[in-house]
Coordinates of C-alpha atoms in Angstrom, one line a residue:
Chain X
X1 CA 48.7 -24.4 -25.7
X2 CA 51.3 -27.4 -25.7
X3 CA 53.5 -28.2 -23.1
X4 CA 56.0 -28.4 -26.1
X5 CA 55.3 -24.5 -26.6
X6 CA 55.2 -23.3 -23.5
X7 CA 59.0 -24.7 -22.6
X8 CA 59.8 -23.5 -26.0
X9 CA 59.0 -19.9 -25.0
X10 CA 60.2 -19.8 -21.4
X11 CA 63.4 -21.4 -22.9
X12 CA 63.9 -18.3 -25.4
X13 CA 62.6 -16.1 -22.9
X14 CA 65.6 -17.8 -20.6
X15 CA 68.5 -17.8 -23.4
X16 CA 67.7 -14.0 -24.1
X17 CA 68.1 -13.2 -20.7
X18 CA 71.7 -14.3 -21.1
X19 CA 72.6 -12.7 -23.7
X20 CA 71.5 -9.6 -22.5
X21 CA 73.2 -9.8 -19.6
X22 CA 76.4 -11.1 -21.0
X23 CA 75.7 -7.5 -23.7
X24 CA 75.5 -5.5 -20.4
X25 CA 77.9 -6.6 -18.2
X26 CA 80.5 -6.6 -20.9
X27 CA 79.5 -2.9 -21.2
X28 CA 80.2 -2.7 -17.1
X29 CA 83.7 -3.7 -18.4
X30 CA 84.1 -1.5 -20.7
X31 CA 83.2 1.5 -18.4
X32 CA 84.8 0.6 -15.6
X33 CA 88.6 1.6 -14.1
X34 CA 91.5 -0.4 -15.0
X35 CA 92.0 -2.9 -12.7
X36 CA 88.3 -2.0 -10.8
X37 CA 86.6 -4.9 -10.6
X38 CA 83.6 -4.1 -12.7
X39 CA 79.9 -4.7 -11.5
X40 CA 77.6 -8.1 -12.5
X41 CA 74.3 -9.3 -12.2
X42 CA 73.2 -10.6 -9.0
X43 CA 70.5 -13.4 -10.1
X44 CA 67.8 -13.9 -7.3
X45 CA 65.4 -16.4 -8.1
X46 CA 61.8 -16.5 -6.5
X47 CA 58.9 -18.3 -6.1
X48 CA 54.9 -17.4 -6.6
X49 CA 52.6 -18.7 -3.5
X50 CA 50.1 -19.6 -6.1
X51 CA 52.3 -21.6 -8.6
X52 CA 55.3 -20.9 -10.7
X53 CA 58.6 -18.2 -9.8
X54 CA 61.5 -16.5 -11.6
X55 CA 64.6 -15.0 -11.3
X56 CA 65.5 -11.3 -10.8
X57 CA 68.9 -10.2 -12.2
X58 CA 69.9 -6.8 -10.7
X59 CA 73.1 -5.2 -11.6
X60 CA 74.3 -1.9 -9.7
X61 CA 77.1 -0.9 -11.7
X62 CA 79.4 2.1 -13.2
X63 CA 78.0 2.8 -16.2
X64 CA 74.4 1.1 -15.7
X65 CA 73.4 2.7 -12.2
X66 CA 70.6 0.0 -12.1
X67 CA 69.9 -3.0 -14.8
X68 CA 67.3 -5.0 -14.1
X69 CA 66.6 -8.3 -16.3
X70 CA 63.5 -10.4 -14.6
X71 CA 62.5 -13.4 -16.4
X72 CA 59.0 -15.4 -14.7
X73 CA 56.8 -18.4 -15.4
X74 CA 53.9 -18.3 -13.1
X75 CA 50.8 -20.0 -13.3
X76 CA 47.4 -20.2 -10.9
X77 CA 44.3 -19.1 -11.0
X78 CA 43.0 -15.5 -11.5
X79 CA 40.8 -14.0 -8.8
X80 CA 37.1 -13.1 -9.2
X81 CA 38.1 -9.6 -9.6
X82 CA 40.1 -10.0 -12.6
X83 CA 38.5 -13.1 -14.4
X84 CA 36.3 -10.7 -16.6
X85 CA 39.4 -8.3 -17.5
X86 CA 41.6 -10.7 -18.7
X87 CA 40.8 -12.2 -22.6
X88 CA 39.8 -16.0 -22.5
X89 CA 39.3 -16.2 -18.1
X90 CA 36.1 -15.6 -17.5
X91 CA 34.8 -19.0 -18.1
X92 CA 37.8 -20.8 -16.6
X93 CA 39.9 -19.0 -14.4
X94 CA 42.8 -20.9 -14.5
X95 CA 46.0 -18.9 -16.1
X96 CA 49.9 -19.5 -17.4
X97 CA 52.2 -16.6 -18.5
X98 CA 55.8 -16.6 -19.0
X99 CA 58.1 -13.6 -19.5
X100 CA 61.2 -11.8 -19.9
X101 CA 61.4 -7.7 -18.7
X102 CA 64.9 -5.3 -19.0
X103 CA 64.8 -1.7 -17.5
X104 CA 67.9 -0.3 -17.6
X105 CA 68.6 3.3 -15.7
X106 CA 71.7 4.3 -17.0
X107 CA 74.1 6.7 -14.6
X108 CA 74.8 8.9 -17.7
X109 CA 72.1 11.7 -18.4
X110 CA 73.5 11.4 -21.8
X111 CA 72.9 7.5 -21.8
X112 CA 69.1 6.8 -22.4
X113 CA 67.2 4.5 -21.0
X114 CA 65.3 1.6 -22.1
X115 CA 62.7 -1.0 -21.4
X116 CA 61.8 -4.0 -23.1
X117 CA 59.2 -6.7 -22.2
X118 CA 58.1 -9.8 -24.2
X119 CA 54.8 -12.2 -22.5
X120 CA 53.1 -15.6 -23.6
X121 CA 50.2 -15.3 -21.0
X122 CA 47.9 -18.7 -21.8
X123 CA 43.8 -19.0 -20.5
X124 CA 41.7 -20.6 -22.7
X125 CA 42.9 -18.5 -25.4
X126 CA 47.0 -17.8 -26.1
X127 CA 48.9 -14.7 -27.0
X128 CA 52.1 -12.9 -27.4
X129 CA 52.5 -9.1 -25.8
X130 CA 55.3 -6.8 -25.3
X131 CA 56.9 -4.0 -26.6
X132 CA 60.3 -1.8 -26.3
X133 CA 60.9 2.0 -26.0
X134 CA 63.8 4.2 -25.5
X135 CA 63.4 7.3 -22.5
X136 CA 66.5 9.6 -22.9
X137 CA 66.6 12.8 -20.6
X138 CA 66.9 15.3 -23.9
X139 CA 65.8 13.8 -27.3
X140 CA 68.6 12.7 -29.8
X141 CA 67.5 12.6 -33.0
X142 CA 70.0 9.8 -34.5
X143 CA 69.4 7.9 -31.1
X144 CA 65.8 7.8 -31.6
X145 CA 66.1 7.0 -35.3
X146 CA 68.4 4.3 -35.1
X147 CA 66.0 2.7 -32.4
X148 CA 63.0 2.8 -34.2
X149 CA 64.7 1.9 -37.0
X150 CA 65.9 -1.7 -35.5
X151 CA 62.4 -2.0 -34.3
X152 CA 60.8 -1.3 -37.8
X153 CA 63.2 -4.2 -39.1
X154 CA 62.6 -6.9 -36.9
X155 CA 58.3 -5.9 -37.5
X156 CA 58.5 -5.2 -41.1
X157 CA 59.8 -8.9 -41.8
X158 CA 57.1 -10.4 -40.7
X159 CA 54.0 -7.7 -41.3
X160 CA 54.1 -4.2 -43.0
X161 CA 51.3 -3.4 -41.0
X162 CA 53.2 -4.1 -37.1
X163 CA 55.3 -1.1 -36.9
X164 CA 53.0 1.9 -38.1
X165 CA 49.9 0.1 -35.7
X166 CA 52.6 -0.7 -32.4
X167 CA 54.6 2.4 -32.5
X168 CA 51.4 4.5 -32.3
X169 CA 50.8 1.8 -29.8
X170 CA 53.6 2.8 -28.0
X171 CA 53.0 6.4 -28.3
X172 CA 49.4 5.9 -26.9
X173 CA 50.8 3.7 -23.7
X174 CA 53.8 5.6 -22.7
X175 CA 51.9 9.1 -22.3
X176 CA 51.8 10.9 -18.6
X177 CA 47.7 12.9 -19.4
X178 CA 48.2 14.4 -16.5
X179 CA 51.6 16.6 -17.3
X180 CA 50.8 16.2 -21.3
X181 CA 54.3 14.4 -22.0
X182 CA 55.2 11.5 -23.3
X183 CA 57.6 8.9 -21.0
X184 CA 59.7 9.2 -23.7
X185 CA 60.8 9.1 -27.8
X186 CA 58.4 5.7 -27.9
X187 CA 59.0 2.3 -29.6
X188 CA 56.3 -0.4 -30.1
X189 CA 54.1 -1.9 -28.2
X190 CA 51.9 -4.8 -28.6
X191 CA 49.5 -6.9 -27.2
X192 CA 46.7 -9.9 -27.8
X193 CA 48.8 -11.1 -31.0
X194 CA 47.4 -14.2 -31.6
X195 CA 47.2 -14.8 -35.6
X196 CA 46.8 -17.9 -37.5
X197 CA 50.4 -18.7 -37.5
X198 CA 51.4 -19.7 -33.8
X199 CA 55.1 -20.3 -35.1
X200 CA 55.3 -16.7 -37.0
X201 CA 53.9 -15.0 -33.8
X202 CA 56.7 -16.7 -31.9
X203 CA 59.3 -15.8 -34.4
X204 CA 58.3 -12.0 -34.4
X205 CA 58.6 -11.5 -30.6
X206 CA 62.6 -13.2 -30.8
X207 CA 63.0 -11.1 -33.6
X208 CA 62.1 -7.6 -31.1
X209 CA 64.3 -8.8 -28.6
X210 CA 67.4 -9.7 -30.6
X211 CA 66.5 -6.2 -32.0
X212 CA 66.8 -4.6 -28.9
X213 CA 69.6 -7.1 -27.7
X214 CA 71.6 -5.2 -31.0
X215 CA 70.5 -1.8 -30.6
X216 CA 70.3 -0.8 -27.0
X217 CA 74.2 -1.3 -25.9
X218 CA 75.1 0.8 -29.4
X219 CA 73.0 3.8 -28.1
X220 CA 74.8 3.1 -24.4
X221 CA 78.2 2.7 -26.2
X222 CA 77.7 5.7 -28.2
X223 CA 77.5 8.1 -24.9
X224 CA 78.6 6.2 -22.2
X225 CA 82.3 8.0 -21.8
X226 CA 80.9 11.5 -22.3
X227 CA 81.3 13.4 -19.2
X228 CA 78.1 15.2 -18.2
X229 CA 77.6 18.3 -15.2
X230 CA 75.6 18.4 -11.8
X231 CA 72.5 20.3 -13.8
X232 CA 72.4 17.7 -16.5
X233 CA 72.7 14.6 -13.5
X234 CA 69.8 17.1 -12.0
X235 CA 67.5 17.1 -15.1
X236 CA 68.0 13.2 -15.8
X237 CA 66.3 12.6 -11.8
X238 CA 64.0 14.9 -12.8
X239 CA 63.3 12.8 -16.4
X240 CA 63.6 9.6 -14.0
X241 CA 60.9 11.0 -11.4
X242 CA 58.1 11.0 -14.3
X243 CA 59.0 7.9 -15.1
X244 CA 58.2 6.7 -11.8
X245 CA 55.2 8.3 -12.0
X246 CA 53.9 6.4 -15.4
X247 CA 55.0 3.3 -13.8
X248 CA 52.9 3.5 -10.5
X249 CA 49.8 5.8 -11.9
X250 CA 49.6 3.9 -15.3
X251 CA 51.5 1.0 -16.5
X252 CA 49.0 -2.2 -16.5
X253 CA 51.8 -4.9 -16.1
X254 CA 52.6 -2.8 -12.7
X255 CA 49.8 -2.5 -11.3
X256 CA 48.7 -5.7 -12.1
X257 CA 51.9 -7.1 -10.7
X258 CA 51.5 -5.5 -7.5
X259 CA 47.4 -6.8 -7.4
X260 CA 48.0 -10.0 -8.0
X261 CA 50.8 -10.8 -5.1
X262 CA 53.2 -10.4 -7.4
X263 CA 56.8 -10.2 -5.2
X264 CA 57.0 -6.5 -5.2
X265 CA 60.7 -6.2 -5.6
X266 CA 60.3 -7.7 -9.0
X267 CA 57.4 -5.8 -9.7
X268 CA 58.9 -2.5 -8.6
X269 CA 62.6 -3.3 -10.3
X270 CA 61.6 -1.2 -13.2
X271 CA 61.7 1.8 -10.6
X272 CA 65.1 4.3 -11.0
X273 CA 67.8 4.0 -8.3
X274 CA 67.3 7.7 -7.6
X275 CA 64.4 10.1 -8.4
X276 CA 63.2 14.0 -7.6
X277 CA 60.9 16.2 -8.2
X278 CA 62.1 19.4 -7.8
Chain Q
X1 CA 25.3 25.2 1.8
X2 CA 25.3 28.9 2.5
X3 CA 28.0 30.8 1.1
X4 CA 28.3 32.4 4.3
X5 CA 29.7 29.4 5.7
X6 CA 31.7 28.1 2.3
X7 CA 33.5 32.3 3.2
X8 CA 34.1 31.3 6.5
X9 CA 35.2 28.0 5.5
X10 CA 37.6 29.1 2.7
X11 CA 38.8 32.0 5.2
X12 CA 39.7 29.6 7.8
X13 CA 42.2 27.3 5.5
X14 CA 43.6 30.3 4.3
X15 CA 44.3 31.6 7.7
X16 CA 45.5 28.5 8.5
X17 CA 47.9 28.5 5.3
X18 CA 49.4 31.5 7.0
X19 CA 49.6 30.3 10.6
X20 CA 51.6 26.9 9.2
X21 CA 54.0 29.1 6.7
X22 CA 54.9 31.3 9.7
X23 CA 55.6 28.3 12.2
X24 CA 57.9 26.5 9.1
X25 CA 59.6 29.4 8.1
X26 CA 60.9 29.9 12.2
X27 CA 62.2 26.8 11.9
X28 CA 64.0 27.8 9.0
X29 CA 65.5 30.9 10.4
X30 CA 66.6 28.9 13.6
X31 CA 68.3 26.2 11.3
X32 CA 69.9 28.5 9.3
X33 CA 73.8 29.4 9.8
X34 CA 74.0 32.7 11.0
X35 CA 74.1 35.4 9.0
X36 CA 72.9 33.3 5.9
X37 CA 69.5 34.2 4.3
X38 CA 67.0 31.4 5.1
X39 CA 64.4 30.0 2.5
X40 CA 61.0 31.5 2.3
X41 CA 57.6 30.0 1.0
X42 CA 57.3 31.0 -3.1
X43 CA 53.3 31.6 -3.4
X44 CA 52.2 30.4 -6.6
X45 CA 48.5 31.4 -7.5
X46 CA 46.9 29.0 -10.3
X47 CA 43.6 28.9 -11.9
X48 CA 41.7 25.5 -12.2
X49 CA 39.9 26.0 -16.0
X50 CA 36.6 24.8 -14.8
X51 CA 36.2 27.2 -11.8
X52 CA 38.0 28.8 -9.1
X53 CA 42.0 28.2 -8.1
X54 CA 44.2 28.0 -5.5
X55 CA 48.0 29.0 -4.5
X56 CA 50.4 26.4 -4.0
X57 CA 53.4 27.4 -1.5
X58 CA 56.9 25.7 -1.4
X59 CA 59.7 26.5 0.6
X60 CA 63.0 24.2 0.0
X61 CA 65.1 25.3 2.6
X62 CA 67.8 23.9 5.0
X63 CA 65.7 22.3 7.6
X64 CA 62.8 21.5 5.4
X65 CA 64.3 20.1 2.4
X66 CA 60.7 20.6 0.8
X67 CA 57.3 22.0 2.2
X68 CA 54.6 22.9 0.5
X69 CA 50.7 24.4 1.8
X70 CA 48.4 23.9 -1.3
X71 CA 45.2 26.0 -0.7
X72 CA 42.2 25.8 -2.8
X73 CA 38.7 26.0 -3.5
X74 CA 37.4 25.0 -6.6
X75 CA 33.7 24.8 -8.4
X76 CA 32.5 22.7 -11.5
X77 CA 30.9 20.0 -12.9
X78 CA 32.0 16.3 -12.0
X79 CA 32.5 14.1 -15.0
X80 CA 30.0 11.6 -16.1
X81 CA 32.8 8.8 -14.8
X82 CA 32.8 10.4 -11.1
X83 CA 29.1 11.2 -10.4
X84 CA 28.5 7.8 -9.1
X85 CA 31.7 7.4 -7.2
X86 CA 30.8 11.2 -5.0
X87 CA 28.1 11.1 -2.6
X88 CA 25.4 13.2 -3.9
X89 CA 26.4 14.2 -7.3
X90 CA 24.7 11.4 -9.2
X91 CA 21.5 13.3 -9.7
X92 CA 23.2 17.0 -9.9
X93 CA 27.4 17.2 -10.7
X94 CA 28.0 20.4 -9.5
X95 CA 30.3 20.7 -6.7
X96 CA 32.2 22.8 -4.7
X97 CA 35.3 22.2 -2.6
X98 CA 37.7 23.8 0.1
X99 CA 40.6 22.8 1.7
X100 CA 44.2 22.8 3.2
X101 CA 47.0 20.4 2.4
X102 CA 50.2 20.8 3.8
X103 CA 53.2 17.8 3.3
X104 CA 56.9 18.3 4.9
X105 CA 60.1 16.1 3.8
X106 CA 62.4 17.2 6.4
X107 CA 66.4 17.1 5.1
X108 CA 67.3 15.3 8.1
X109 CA 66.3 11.3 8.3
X110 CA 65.7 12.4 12.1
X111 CA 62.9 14.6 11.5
X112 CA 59.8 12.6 10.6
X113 CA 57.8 13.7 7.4
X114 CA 54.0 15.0 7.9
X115 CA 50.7 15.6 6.0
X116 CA 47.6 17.4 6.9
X117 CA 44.7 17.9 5.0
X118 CA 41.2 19.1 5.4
X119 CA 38.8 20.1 3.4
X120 CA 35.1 21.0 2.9
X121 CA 33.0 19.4 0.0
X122 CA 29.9 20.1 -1.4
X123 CA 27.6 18.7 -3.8
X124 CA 23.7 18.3 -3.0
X125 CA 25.2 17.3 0.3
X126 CA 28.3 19.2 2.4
X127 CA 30.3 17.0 4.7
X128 CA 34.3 17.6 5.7
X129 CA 37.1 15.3 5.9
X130 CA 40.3 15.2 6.4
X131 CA 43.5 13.9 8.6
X132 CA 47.2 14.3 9.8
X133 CA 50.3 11.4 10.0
X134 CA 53.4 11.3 10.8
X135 CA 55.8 8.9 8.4
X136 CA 59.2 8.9 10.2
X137 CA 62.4 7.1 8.6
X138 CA 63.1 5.1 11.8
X139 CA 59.9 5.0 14.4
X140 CA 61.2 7.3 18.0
X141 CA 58.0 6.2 20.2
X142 CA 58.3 9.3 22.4
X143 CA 57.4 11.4 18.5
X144 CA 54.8 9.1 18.0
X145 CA 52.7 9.2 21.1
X146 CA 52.7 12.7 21.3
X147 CA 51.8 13.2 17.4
X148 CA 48.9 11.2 18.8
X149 CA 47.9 12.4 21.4
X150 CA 48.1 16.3 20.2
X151 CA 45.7 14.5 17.7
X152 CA 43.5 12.8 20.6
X153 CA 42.9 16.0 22.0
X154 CA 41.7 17.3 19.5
X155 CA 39.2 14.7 18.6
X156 CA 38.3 13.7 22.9
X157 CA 37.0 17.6 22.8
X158 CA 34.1 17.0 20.2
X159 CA 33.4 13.0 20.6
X160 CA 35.1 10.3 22.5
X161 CA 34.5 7.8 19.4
X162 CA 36.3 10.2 16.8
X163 CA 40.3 9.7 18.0
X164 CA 40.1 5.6 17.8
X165 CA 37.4 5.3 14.6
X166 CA 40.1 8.0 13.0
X167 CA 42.9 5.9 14.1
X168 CA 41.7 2.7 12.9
X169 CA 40.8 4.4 9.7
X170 CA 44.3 6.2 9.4
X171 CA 46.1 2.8 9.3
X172 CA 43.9 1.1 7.0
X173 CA 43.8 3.9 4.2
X174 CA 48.3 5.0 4.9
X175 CA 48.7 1.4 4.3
X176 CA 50.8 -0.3 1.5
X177 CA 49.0 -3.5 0.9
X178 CA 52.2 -4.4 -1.8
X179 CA 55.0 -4.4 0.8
X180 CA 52.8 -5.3 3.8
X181 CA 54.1 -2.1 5.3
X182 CA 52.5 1.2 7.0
X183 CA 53.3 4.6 5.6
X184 CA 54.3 5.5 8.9
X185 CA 52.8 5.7 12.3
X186 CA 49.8 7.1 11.3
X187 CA 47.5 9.8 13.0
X188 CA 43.8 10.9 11.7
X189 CA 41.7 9.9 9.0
X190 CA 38.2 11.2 8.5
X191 CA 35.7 11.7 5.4
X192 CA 32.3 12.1 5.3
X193 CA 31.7 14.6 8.2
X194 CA 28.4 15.3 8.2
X195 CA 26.7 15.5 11.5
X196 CA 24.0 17.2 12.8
X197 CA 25.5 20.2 13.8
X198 CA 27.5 22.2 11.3
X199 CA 29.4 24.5 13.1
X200 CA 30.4 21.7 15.7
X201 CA 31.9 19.6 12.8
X202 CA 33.5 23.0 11.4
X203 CA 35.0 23.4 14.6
X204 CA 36.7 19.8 14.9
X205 CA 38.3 20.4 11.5
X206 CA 40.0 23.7 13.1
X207 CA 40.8 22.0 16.1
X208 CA 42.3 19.1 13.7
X209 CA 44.4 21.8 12.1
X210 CA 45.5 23.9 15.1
X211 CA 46.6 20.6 17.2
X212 CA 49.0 19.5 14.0
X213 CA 50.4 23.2 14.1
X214 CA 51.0 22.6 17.5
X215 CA 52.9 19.4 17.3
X216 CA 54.6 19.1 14.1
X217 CA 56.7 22.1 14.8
X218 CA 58.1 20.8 18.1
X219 CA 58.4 17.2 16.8
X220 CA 60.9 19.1 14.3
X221 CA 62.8 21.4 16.2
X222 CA 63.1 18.2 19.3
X223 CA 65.5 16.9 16.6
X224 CA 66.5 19.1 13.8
X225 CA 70.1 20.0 15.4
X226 CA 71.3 16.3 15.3
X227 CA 73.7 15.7 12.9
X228 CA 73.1 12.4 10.5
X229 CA 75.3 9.6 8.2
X230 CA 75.5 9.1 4.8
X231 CA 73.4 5.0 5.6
X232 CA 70.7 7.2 7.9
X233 CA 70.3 9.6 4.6
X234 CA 70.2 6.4 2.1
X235 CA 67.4 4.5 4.5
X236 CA 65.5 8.0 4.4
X237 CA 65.9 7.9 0.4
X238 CA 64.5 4.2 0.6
X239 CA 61.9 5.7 3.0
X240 CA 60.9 8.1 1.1
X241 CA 60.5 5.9 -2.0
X242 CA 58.1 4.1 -0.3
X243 CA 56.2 7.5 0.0
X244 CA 56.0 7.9 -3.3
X245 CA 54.3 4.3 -4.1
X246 CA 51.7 5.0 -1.8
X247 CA 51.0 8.3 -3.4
X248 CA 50.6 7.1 -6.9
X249 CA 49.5 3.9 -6.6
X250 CA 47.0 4.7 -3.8
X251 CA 45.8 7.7 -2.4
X252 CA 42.5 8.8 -3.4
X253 CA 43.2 12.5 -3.5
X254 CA 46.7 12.3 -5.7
X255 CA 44.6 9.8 -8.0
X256 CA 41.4 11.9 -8.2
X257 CA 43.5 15.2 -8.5
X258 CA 45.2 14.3 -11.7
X259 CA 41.9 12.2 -13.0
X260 CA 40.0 15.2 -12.8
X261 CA 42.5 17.9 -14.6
X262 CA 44.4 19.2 -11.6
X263 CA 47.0 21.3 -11.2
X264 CA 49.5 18.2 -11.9
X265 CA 52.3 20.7 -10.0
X266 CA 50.0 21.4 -7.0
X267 CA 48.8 17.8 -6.8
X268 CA 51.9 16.1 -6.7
X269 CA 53.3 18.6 -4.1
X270 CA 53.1 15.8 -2.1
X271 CA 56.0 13.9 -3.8
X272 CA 59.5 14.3 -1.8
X273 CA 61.9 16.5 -3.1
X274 CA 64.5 13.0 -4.1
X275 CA 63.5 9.3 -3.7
X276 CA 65.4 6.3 -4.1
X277 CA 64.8 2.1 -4.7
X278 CA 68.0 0.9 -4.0

């Protein structure tokens, strides 16, 4: 991969950061008191012992209870242990992989919540990875339509075949075997896309975060001033607490986070403020 | 392994079940208000599909925000995945298993949390294991070397290596490699009890169990009265969050309980009643 490429994508990865965060704290505004001074991002930057760093944005706000925006270009060497799991390092260790991850928690039950991750990660090989879904407490059927539907837009322009093959993706990744559920109403996921086209691969991963830069803040607009009660607050902890459990027991970019020295506090940012298990 | 001593075995955790119920639910009624009803345990029997069951108790009360004494003993085959990982069961899968596990998130952030667990296992081999610790929200020293040496006791009366080979063991597995951090303070930690004498290793494994029933309950009521502040309940929150990673991302019975088709209710019993990653 070119030098020319790889600042190419940590620069989108960088610019998409802030407009996310200028979407969501403009939502802060929107939800906050008149006159309150409304909640922002607190950027934190960091550096990786082994090479490379990024920069945590965490907002604690009103109407977002925890955002989390954590952008990261790291690069080192893999350890024995994970030189034959990872496409392209088995031969030479030696890794870059730059990235952009949103989880927002919202304090509404009635306000779903999302995540969305896009990845270069570079061995001797190159590829694009990443994926967005949507975890309300109770399923709304126009929410979850007009999600997938932004989603099936920004894949269907550049392959008829993305959507149908990274939604079931999704709906394969985001599953909890143990209590049968999904995490939630899905999205797409994607990994290893590496086609002949370098330049279309890149196009197609902007194109899922501008679609989940448009979409995600509707669905938060939509709901965000409905008042909700104690048993609804109580169910939406209960919602949150399997989603901690998929993100410890399952999810690979955790996990592999946390094994590879990654700074936990990044790692772990996709974690809800508050969680039960009743 | 006779099934005269898997009876006796089975018959002990269950009497032990009882012994622990009775000695939490005092505790309730001397932390209730007067007058007021306080909580019981709610016994729920369950059936594991391949072979024998268990009943999972949980009392939420005002002292013990959540308790819960999981008793089982379940038969079956091990998976083709797991016969090599068990000791004995790569030439014949069957297996059979007994045990106790208790877990306690105190309301108060003075009270420390506690697990127990012991259990019998059988496959072409029997052996026991098991352990107790102690994960409080801010360390009291005078708690923690009497948690110990209750446990000390009980481990100097069969073998004068058990208490610091247990110990050492205890802090290397209740460990959070992530964070750098301990559980807690730690306690016991034992597996693959198998010495020469059966009924000498049966009757460390009661001792184990009576010396926690004999301190945990004083531990509680030395500081259950005290009255706590909203930052003491957050840090216990934070605490408690830190509970839940270890759970799920590390502990070899949550993983190999919901791996193997456990109850995913009775499994994660262990998970405190609200969390929080602030």
């Amino acid at each position: 991969m070119t030098p020319e490429r790889k600042a190419r994508v940590a620069a989108w990865f960088a610019q998409l950061r802030d407009r996310l965060i200028e979407a969501l704290e403009t939502i802060e505004d929107a939800g906050s008191r008149p006159g309150a001074t409304s909640a922002r991002f607190d950027r934190r930057p960091w550096q990786r012992p082994g090479g490379g760093g990024g920069t945590m944005a965490l907002l604690r706000g009103q109407v977002l209870e925890k955002a989390g925006v954590n952008v990261s270009t790291v690069e080192g060497e893999f350890s024995e242990a994970f030189r034959g799991q990872v496409p392209g390092a088995d031969q030479d260790p030696r890794f870059w992989a730059s990235g952009i991850s949103v989880v927002v928690h919202p304090r509404s039950p009635h306000v779903p919540a999302a995540h969305m991750n896009t990845r270069m990660i570079v061995t001797t090989r190159g590829w694009f990875g990443g994926g967005a879904d949507l975890t309300p407490v109770t399923v709304n059927a126009t929410d979850t339509a007009a999600f997938h539907a932004a989603l099936k837009a920004a894949c269907d322009a550049h392959d008829p075949t993305y959507y149908p093959r990274f939604k079931a993706w999704c709906d394969g990744y985001f599953y909890l075997p143990h209590r049968g559920e999904a995490r939630g109403v899905g999205g797409i996921f994607f990994d290893d896309l590496a086609g002949p086209d370098w330049d279309a691969d890149f196009a197609f991963v902007r194109d899922v975060g501008t679609a989940f830069l448009e979409i995600y803040p509707r669905l938060i607009r939509r709901h965000m001033a409905k008042p909700w009660t104690e048993a609804e607050r109580r169910a939406q902890l209960t919602k949150r607490g399997r989603y901690v459990e998929f993100n410890l027991l399952y999810d690979r970019g955790t996990r592999f986070g946390l094994m590879t020295g990654g700074n936990p506090e990044a790692v772990l940012m996709s974690l809800p403020p508050e969680a039960a298990w009743p």
